[in-house]
XYZ file of C-alpha atoms in Angstrom:
174
model
C -25.118 -12.565 -1.543
C -22.970 -14.763 -3.344
C -21.932 -12.870 -5.786
C -20.985 -9.806 -3.885
C -18.700 -12.358 -1.573
C -17.632 -13.585 -4.696
C -16.688 -11.068 -6.454
C -15.015 -9.135 -3.525
C -12.000 -11.884 -3.645
C -11.252 -9.199 -7.389
C -11.702 -6.100 -6.622
C -10.517 -3.522 -3.578
C -13.870 -2.198 -3.523
C -15.447 -0.948 -0.777
C -11.918 -2.610 1.236
C -12.771 -1.536 5.698
C -10.882 0.349 7.840
C -8.603 -0.617 10.382
C -7.627 1.044 13.796
C -4.269 0.022 14.682
C -2.304 1.493 18.679
C -1.961 4.840 17.120
C -3.912 4.905 13.541
C -6.353 4.587 11.742
C -6.538 3.360 7.693
C -8.635 3.937 5.204
C -9.297 4.234 1.705
C -8.100 7.897 1.052
C -11.559 9.347 -0.555
C -10.789 13.015 -2.270
C -11.211 14.969 0.230
C -7.628 13.818 1.284
C -6.497 15.069 -1.597
C -4.046 18.470 -0.042
C -2.907 16.045 2.885
C -1.546 13.297 -0.056
C 0.172 16.184 -2.280
C 1.666 17.803 0.819
C 2.747 14.122 2.426
C 3.913 13.350 -1.184
C 5.206 16.345 -2.166
C 9.058 15.554 -0.754
C 11.947 13.672 -3.187
C 12.653 11.272 -0.532
C 9.812 9.631 -1.010
C 8.646 10.926 -5.779
C 12.863 9.919 -5.754
C 11.878 6.258 -3.927
C 8.117 4.973 -5.836
C 9.188 4.883 -9.557
C 5.673 6.397 -10.674
C 4.949 9.296 -8.412
C 5.671 12.174 -10.339
C 8.619 15.429 -9.216
C 6.640 17.642 -8.400
C 3.926 15.950 -6.432
C 0.816 18.209 -7.914
C -2.952 18.757 -5.741
C -3.840 17.425 -9.391
C -1.139 14.409 -9.358
C -2.754 13.385 -5.464
C -6.008 13.741 -7.147
C -5.831 11.134 -9.798
C -4.528 8.363 -7.316
C -6.832 8.203 -5.057
C -8.953 8.110 -8.141
C -13.080 9.481 -9.134
C -14.721 5.558 -8.781
C -14.528 2.409 -6.504
C -11.296 1.100 -6.573
C -11.120 -2.181 -8.810
C -7.230 -3.525 -8.874
C -5.330 -0.686 -6.957
C -6.218 0.519 -3.901
C -4.485 3.724 -1.984
C -4.949 3.509 2.023
C -4.161 6.680 4.036
C -2.903 5.956 7.212
C -3.816 8.921 9.742
C -3.201 9.397 13.334
C -5.169 12.273 15.429
C -7.039 12.937 12.175
C -3.131 13.480 10.693
C -2.250 11.982 7.918
C 1.119 10.453 8.211
C 1.474 6.859 5.669
C -0.196 6.304 2.490
C -0.201 2.384 1.617
C -0.887 1.711 -1.965
C -2.581 -1.720 -2.671
C -2.351 -3.875 -6.481
C -3.910 -7.182 -6.825
C -1.435 -9.215 -9.169
C -2.948 -11.802 -11.060
C -5.155 -14.388 -9.071
C -2.506 -15.099 -6.328
C -0.830 -12.043 -5.286
C -1.578 -8.274 -3.796
C 1.394 -6.108 -3.835
C 1.881 -3.552 -1.098
C 4.002 -0.244 -1.437
C 3.399 2.763 0.826
C 5.464 5.812 2.131
C 5.749 7.969 5.286
C 6.422 12.038 5.580
C 8.851 13.277 6.603
C 8.008 14.210 9.957
C 6.651 10.525 10.745
C 9.320 8.752 9.757
C 11.448 7.148 12.492
C 8.855 6.982 14.765
C 7.314 3.139 13.470
C 4.609 4.359 11.596
C 5.461 2.553 8.126
C 5.842 -1.289 10.070
C 2.377 0.299 11.932
C 0.249 0.579 9.268
C 1.675 -1.735 7.012
C 0.508 -4.277 9.511
C -2.784 -2.961 9.837
C -3.313 -3.214 5.772
C -1.807 -6.421 6.014
C -4.939 -7.000 7.904
C -6.593 -5.295 5.712
C -5.484 -7.872 2.819
C -6.103 -10.805 4.847
C -9.087 -10.808 6.164
C -10.236 -9.938 2.757
C -8.387 -12.123 0.418
C -6.308 -15.049 2.550
C -4.967 -17.153 0.026
C -3.391 -14.612 -1.588
C 0.485 -13.953 -1.300
C 1.528 -10.564 -0.734
C 4.438 -8.742 -2.153
C 6.124 -5.700 -2.000
C 9.059 -4.924 -4.035
C 12.469 -3.089 -2.134
C 15.422 -2.068 -3.107
C 18.235 -3.637 -1.487
C 20.189 -1.432 -0.071
C 17.575 0.585 1.230
C 18.005 -0.749 4.863
C 14.788 1.541 6.506
C 12.744 -0.265 4.106
C 13.664 -3.284 3.770
C 14.108 -3.189 7.564
C 10.225 -2.471 8.131
C 9.549 -5.850 5.868
C 10.983 -8.173 7.534
C 10.067 -6.243 11.212
C 6.113 -7.207 9.380
C 6.950 -10.583 8.733
C 7.836 -10.081 4.946
C 10.691 -12.611 4.067
C 13.802 -11.568 0.882
C 12.552 -14.156 -1.658
C 15.810 -13.247 -3.790
C 14.158 -13.184 -6.942
C 13.896 -9.606 -8.952
C 11.992 -7.791 -8.753
C 9.766 -6.138 -12.143
C 10.858 -2.806 -11.104
C 14.685 -2.399 -12.115
C 17.340 -2.977 -8.849
C 14.283 -3.583 -6.779
C 14.358 -7.497 -4.829
C 10.566 -9.273 -3.896
C 9.819 -9.517 -0.682
C 6.679 -11.927 0.410
C 4.065 -13.243 2.514
C 2.871 -16.041 2.257
C -1.397 -17.217 2.306
C -2.905 -18.208 5.322
């Protein structure tokens, strides 16, 4: 039991599902690939998320979800009434941080699903990694994303991100 608990501090495998008021967040599985492809193959998303190819194909979706148990990277699907409306990426960064990223499908934008999905993902991370910082990167001119991060408790650190033109936002450990 001790080693399982210790290992969970260094892995994103076996993350629990999380319910919010309107969403159910859970790690994506291969059965979600078609929904991920349909949601993500949108220039507004592929143009904003630097690692997503355009066009975003079914094969890309399958590779994003992965085949085995995640350890350092995990993508959660946020579903409203069984329909995928957003994706939240979680990425372990060293010993002290978890990076969070997200995208929301076109038809679901502007309805609060993004902040609800991020809040749900934060709840999952706080249970598993209470002593880690949660960080996100955002272009300062992306008002919608910047507003979402501030609304969900992140603060703009003023530091440059690893990706060009982005700033680091952070939630301190509990």
